[in-house]
Amino acid sequence: MTLWHGRFGDGRPAEELLAYTVSLDYDSRLAADDIAGSKAHVKGLTAAGILDDPEAQILRAALDRVADEISTGSLVFKAGDEDIHTAVERRVTELAGALGARLHTGRSRNDQVATDLRLFTKRELRSVAIRLHDLQQVLLARAEQVGDAYLPGYTHLQRAQPVLLAHHLLAHGWALGRDIDRLEDARTRMDVSPLGAGALAGSSLALDPRLTAGELGFATCFENSLDAVSDRDFVAESLFALTLAGIHLSRMGEEIVLWSTDEFGFITLDDAYATGSSMLPQKKNPDIAELARGRAGRLIGDLTGFLATLKGLPLSYNRDLQEDKEPLFDALDHMSRGAAAMTGMIATATFNLDRMRAAADTPFAAAVDLAEWLVEGGMPFREAHAVVGGLVRDALERRVPLGELVEAHPSLGAEALALLEPGVAVTRRTTRGGAGPGPVAVQLQRFATVLADTAVRLGTA
Ligand code: ARG
């Protein structure tokens, strides 16, 4: 029997209707939140004088029992169970008899599902944020461990200037920090209970949405019942925050793919975090990094697909909104698994510091230092740039070492030659937030402080 059979004739809903509209196979993930929502609603009904205490007690016990059955996997779903809300109510009615029929008083699945999904999303975003924080901690640990090791910094994927490896690692760490902030910020905005909005307009019964909001741990409750049942901004925002975090993982993934090639040779992945080839015995492949790169495409699809679902929907609830769950669940799953896999891979990888250093120790990497040295002697930068540019071109064309030309140049000479010594250029990046050992030491401390604060915010300290 459906929840809505009264209005309909004796015939059963068409098989095709059920097959097409059913959401139980995925929305059963909301079971625990659905039960929490129903328990709060029982409280609301009691406060409103619609249930007496013994009745409420029976309903609560039935809801607890259903929760147990769901967690042990013993709840048997039935053919008419359209969604998790229907399944729970059907089972409560089997257990509590006639009283079960009172559970849905003053409530609609419209405010119910919105409540469930907010509770669920608040919790799950927090757990993704915790995983991203774990990844930040690994980046910090690795950054501290590699000391003053350096590698080429790139622009246009061309070697540009040497940077500390710690600096490079923390660049990704700061991006993840913004992701955590966005997830937490979205959580704050979604902390509004829709329960009590009913189907769309509230109720004639003496139900108080503030009471159930408090019961469920929401910061506040809705101001407008139409908005309450039709608002899925929180899903869209969550998807954006998750997708951008996924894009950050994809960028890290791409670098690991490059760094683990023979051509770069900057990183060697631990065997446990790499895969082999079914045909080529010598292969060791960075599949986690590649999937972090590839899955970003799917996250973008989750986000844009859902935005398209929302576009043009009239107030208030429309069944289209059932399409909120699958993209959200997909994005949450991929982000939490992706972050965990990247964390393990980076924690266990070996950085090939000699290869990095050798790649960074080209005299050309110090070109700007030569120009800045001339600037310190009073030459306008544009002129200095042209002088050094000319030397570089000359060195390449005539195949002579840049150092020889520097030493012979009247404005440069032996003193400037010292700038080309291996390892010198990176030490000259001294400005705040720069890539050299001085500012990076400061940055490491600031990053560690931010991570400690984040742990407090996320409740993992
Ligand atoms: N399964 C539905 C959803 O996820 C629940 C709400 C159904 N409401 C309705 N009026 N049919 O949105």
Short mmCIF file of C-alpha atoms in Angstrom, two decimals, residues 116-325:
data_model
loop_
_atom_site.label_atom_id
_atom_site.label_comp_id
_atom_site.label_asym_id
_atom_site.label_seq_id
_atom_site.Cartn_x
_atom_site.Cartn_y
_atom_site.Cartn_z
CA ASP A 116 17.05 14.20 6.57
CA LEU A 117 19.31 15.41 3.81
CA ARG A 118 20.46 18.45 5.77
CA LEU A 119 21.33 16.30 8.77
CA PHE A 120 23.17 13.86 6.55
CA THR A 121 25.05 16.50 4.58
CA LYS A 122 26.16 18.40 7.68
CA ARG A 123 27.76 15.24 9.01
CA GLU A 124 29.27 14.03 5.76
CA LEU A 125 30.82 17.36 4.80
CA ARG A 126 32.51 17.40 8.15
CA SER A 127 33.96 13.99 7.53
CA VAL A 128 35.33 15.03 4.13
CA ALA A 129 36.81 18.12 5.78
CA ILE A 130 38.55 15.84 8.29
CA ARG A 131 40.03 13.76 5.48
CA LEU A 132 41.30 16.86 3.73
CA HIS A 133 42.84 17.95 7.00
CA ASP A 134 44.58 14.56 7.23
CA LEU A 135 46.03 15.20 3.80
CA GLN A 136 47.18 18.65 4.89
CA GLN A 137 48.92 17.09 7.85
CA VAL A 138 50.78 14.67 5.63
CA LEU A 139 51.85 17.52 3.36
CA LEU A 140 53.11 19.39 6.41
CA ALA A 141 54.97 16.36 7.76
CA ARG A 142 56.62 15.71 4.41
CA ALA A 143 57.47 19.41 4.04
CA GLU A 144 59.15 19.43 7.44
CA GLN A 145 60.98 16.23 6.65
CA VAL A 146 62.57 17.39 3.38
CA GLY A 147 64.20 20.45 4.94
CA ASP A 148 65.90 22.70 2.41
CA ALA A 149 65.59 20.32 -0.55
CA TYR A 150 64.67 22.17 -3.71
CA LEU A 151 63.40 21.49 -7.19
CA PRO A 152 62.63 23.57 -10.23
CA GLY A 153 59.52 25.67 -9.92
CA TYR A 154 57.62 25.77 -13.18
CA THR A 155 55.55 28.20 -15.15
CA HIS A 156 54.09 27.03 -18.47
CA LEU A 157 55.56 23.70 -17.39
CA GLN A 158 58.96 25.17 -18.25
CA ARG A 159 61.61 25.40 -15.56
CA ALA A 160 61.42 28.89 -14.11
CA GLN A 161 63.13 29.32 -10.73
CA PRO A 162 64.18 26.90 -8.04
CA VAL A 163 61.79 26.58 -5.08
CA LEU A 164 61.97 24.60 -1.88
CA LEU A 165 60.14 21.29 -2.09
CA ALA A 166 58.47 22.23 1.20
CA HIS A 167 57.15 25.36 -0.48
CA HIS A 168 55.72 23.34 -3.33
CA LEU A 169 54.04 20.86 -1.00
CA LEU A 170 52.51 23.59 1.13
CA ALA A 171 51.11 25.35 -1.93
CA HIS A 172 48.74 22.41 -2.24
CA GLY A 173 48.18 22.45 1.52
CA TRP A 174 46.89 26.04 1.49
CA ALA A 175 44.47 25.22 -1.32
CA LEU A 176 43.08 22.36 0.75
CA GLY A 177 42.69 24.79 3.63
CA ARG A 178 40.38 26.91 1.50
CA ASP A 179 38.43 23.76 0.64
CA ILE A 180 37.95 22.99 4.31
CA ASP A 181 36.82 26.57 4.93
CA ARG A 182 34.30 26.30 2.11
CA LEU A 183 32.92 23.00 3.40
CA GLU A 184 32.62 24.39 6.90
CA ASP A 185 31.05 27.58 5.65
CA ALA A 186 28.47 25.61 3.65
CA ARG A 187 27.73 23.61 6.80
CA THR A 188 26.97 26.78 8.71
CA ARG A 189 24.54 27.98 6.05
CA MET A 190 22.73 24.65 5.84
CA ASP A 191 22.20 24.50 9.58
CA VAL A 192 18.50 25.39 9.29
CA SER A 193 15.73 22.92 10.05
CA PRO A 194 12.92 22.63 7.46
CA LEU A 195 10.86 20.32 9.71
CA GLY A 196 7.40 21.74 10.32
CA ALA A 197 7.04 23.24 6.85
CA GLY A 198 4.74 20.34 6.02
CA ALA A 199 4.02 19.78 2.35
CA LEU A 200 4.63 23.46 1.61
CA ALA A 201 2.58 25.72 3.88
CA GLY A 202 2.98 24.73 7.53
CA SER A 203 0.19 23.23 9.61
CA SER A 204 -3.06 23.92 11.42
CA LEU A 205 -1.80 21.87 14.36
CA ALA A 206 0.11 23.44 17.25
CA LEU A 207 3.50 22.23 16.06
CA ASP A 208 6.56 24.36 16.82
CA PRO A 209 9.36 24.09 14.25
CA ARG A 210 11.76 25.70 16.72
CA LEU A 211 11.33 22.83 19.13
CA THR A 212 12.14 20.13 16.59
CA ALA A 213 15.02 22.21 15.20
CA GLY A 214 16.58 22.34 18.65
CA GLU A 215 15.91 18.66 19.19
CA LEU A 216 17.83 17.82 16.00
CA GLY A 217 20.73 20.12 16.84
CA PHE A 218 20.02 22.65 14.10
CA ALA A 219 21.14 26.21 14.80
CA THR A 220 17.77 27.56 13.71
CA CYS A 221 14.61 26.75 11.77
CA PHE A 222 13.10 27.97 8.49
CA GLU A 223 11.48 31.38 8.05
CA ASN A 224 9.37 30.44 5.04
CA SER A 225 7.74 27.07 4.50
CA LEU A 226 7.81 27.30 0.68
CA ASP A 227 11.52 27.99 0.76
CA ALA A 228 12.05 25.27 3.37
CA VAL A 229 10.74 22.44 1.19
CA SER A 230 12.18 23.63 -2.10
CA ASP A 231 15.59 24.93 -1.10
CA ARG A 232 18.45 22.73 -2.24
CA ASP A 233 21.07 25.47 -2.26
CA PHE A 234 22.87 23.50 0.40
CA VAL A 235 23.28 20.57 -1.98
CA ALA A 236 24.52 22.82 -4.78
CA GLU A 237 26.97 24.56 -2.46
CA SER A 238 28.21 21.26 -1.09
CA LEU A 239 28.70 19.97 -4.61
CA PHE A 240 30.68 23.05 -5.58
CA ALA A 241 32.89 22.87 -2.50
CA LEU A 242 33.46 19.14 -3.06
CA THR A 243 34.12 19.60 -6.76
CA LEU A 244 36.67 22.33 -6.23
CA ALA A 245 38.39 20.16 -3.63
CA GLY A 246 38.33 17.36 -6.21
CA ILE A 247 39.90 19.67 -8.75
CA HIS A 248 42.67 20.38 -6.26
CA LEU A 249 43.25 16.65 -5.88
CA SER A 250 43.32 16.37 -9.66
CA ARG A 251 46.04 19.00 -9.90
CA MET A 252 48.12 17.22 -7.29
CA GLY A 253 47.41 13.98 -9.12
CA GLU A 254 48.67 15.37 -12.40
CA GLU A 255 51.93 16.46 -10.81
CA ILE A 256 52.45 13.06 -9.28
CA VAL A 257 51.83 11.47 -12.66
CA LEU A 258 54.49 13.73 -14.17
CA TRP A 259 56.92 13.43 -11.30
CA SER A 260 56.78 9.64 -11.34
CA THR A 261 57.77 9.40 -15.03
CA ASP A 262 61.30 8.34 -15.93
CA GLU A 263 61.60 11.73 -17.61
CA PHE A 264 61.10 13.65 -14.35
CA GLY A 265 62.01 10.95 -11.86
CA PHE A 266 61.20 13.23 -8.91
CA ILE A 267 59.08 10.74 -6.99
CA THR A 268 58.90 6.98 -6.49
CA LEU A 269 55.59 5.64 -5.26
CA ASP A 270 55.41 3.00 -2.60
CA ASP A 271 54.42 -0.38 -4.04
CA ALA A 272 51.26 -0.40 -1.91
CA TYR A 273 50.08 2.78 -3.59
CA ALA A 274 50.96 1.91 -7.19
CA THR A 275 49.61 -0.62 -9.65
CA GLY A 276 51.12 -2.94 -12.21
CA SER A 277 50.36 -3.77 -15.79
CA SER A 278 48.64 -6.99 -16.81
CA MET A 279 50.96 -7.28 -19.81
CA LEU A 280 54.13 -5.29 -19.23
CA PRO A 281 56.01 -6.75 -16.29
CA GLN A 282 58.23 -3.72 -15.76
CA LYS A 283 55.40 -1.23 -15.28
CA LYS A 284 54.53 0.61 -12.08
CA ASN A 285 51.64 2.94 -12.59
CA PRO A 286 50.33 5.90 -10.57
CA ASP A 287 46.66 4.92 -10.79
CA ILE A 288 45.52 6.78 -7.68
CA ALA A 289 46.94 10.00 -9.06
CA GLU A 290 45.36 9.36 -12.45
CA LEU A 291 41.96 8.65 -10.94
CA ALA A 292 42.20 11.76 -8.78
CA ARG A 293 42.73 13.58 -12.07
CA GLY A 294 39.99 11.70 -13.91
CA ARG A 295 37.32 11.73 -11.24
CA ALA A 296 37.34 15.50 -11.13
CA GLY A 297 35.44 15.25 -14.42
CA ARG A 298 32.76 13.23 -12.76
CA LEU A 299 32.49 15.66 -9.85
CA ILE A 300 32.03 18.50 -12.31
CA GLY A 301 29.25 16.41 -13.85
CA ASP A 302 27.62 15.92 -10.45
CA LEU A 303 27.64 19.67 -9.86
CA THR A 304 26.53 20.85 -13.28
CA GLY A 305 23.93 18.11 -13.65
CA PHE A 306 22.34 19.09 -10.37
CA LEU A 307 22.40 22.80 -11.17
CA ALA A 308 20.55 21.95 -14.38
CA THR A 309 17.97 20.04 -12.33
CA LEU A 310 17.36 23.09 -10.11
CA LYS A 311 17.20 25.58 -12.93
CA GLY A 312 13.69 26.84 -13.61
CA LEU A 313 11.96 24.77 -10.92
CA PRO A 314 8.84 26.59 -9.72
CA LEU A 315 8.04 26.74 -6.01
CA SER A 316 7.74 24.67 -4.03
CA TYR A 317 8.54 20.94 -3.85
CA ASN A 318 8.81 19.15 -7.18
CA ARG A 319 9.76 15.54 -7.59
CA ASP A 320 12.74 16.69 -9.65
CA LEU A 321 14.32 17.42 -6.28
CA GLN A 322 14.70 13.71 -5.64
CA GLU A 323 17.59 14.03 -8.09
CA ASP A 324 19.62 15.79 -5.39
CA LYS A 325 20.82 12.63 -3.69
#
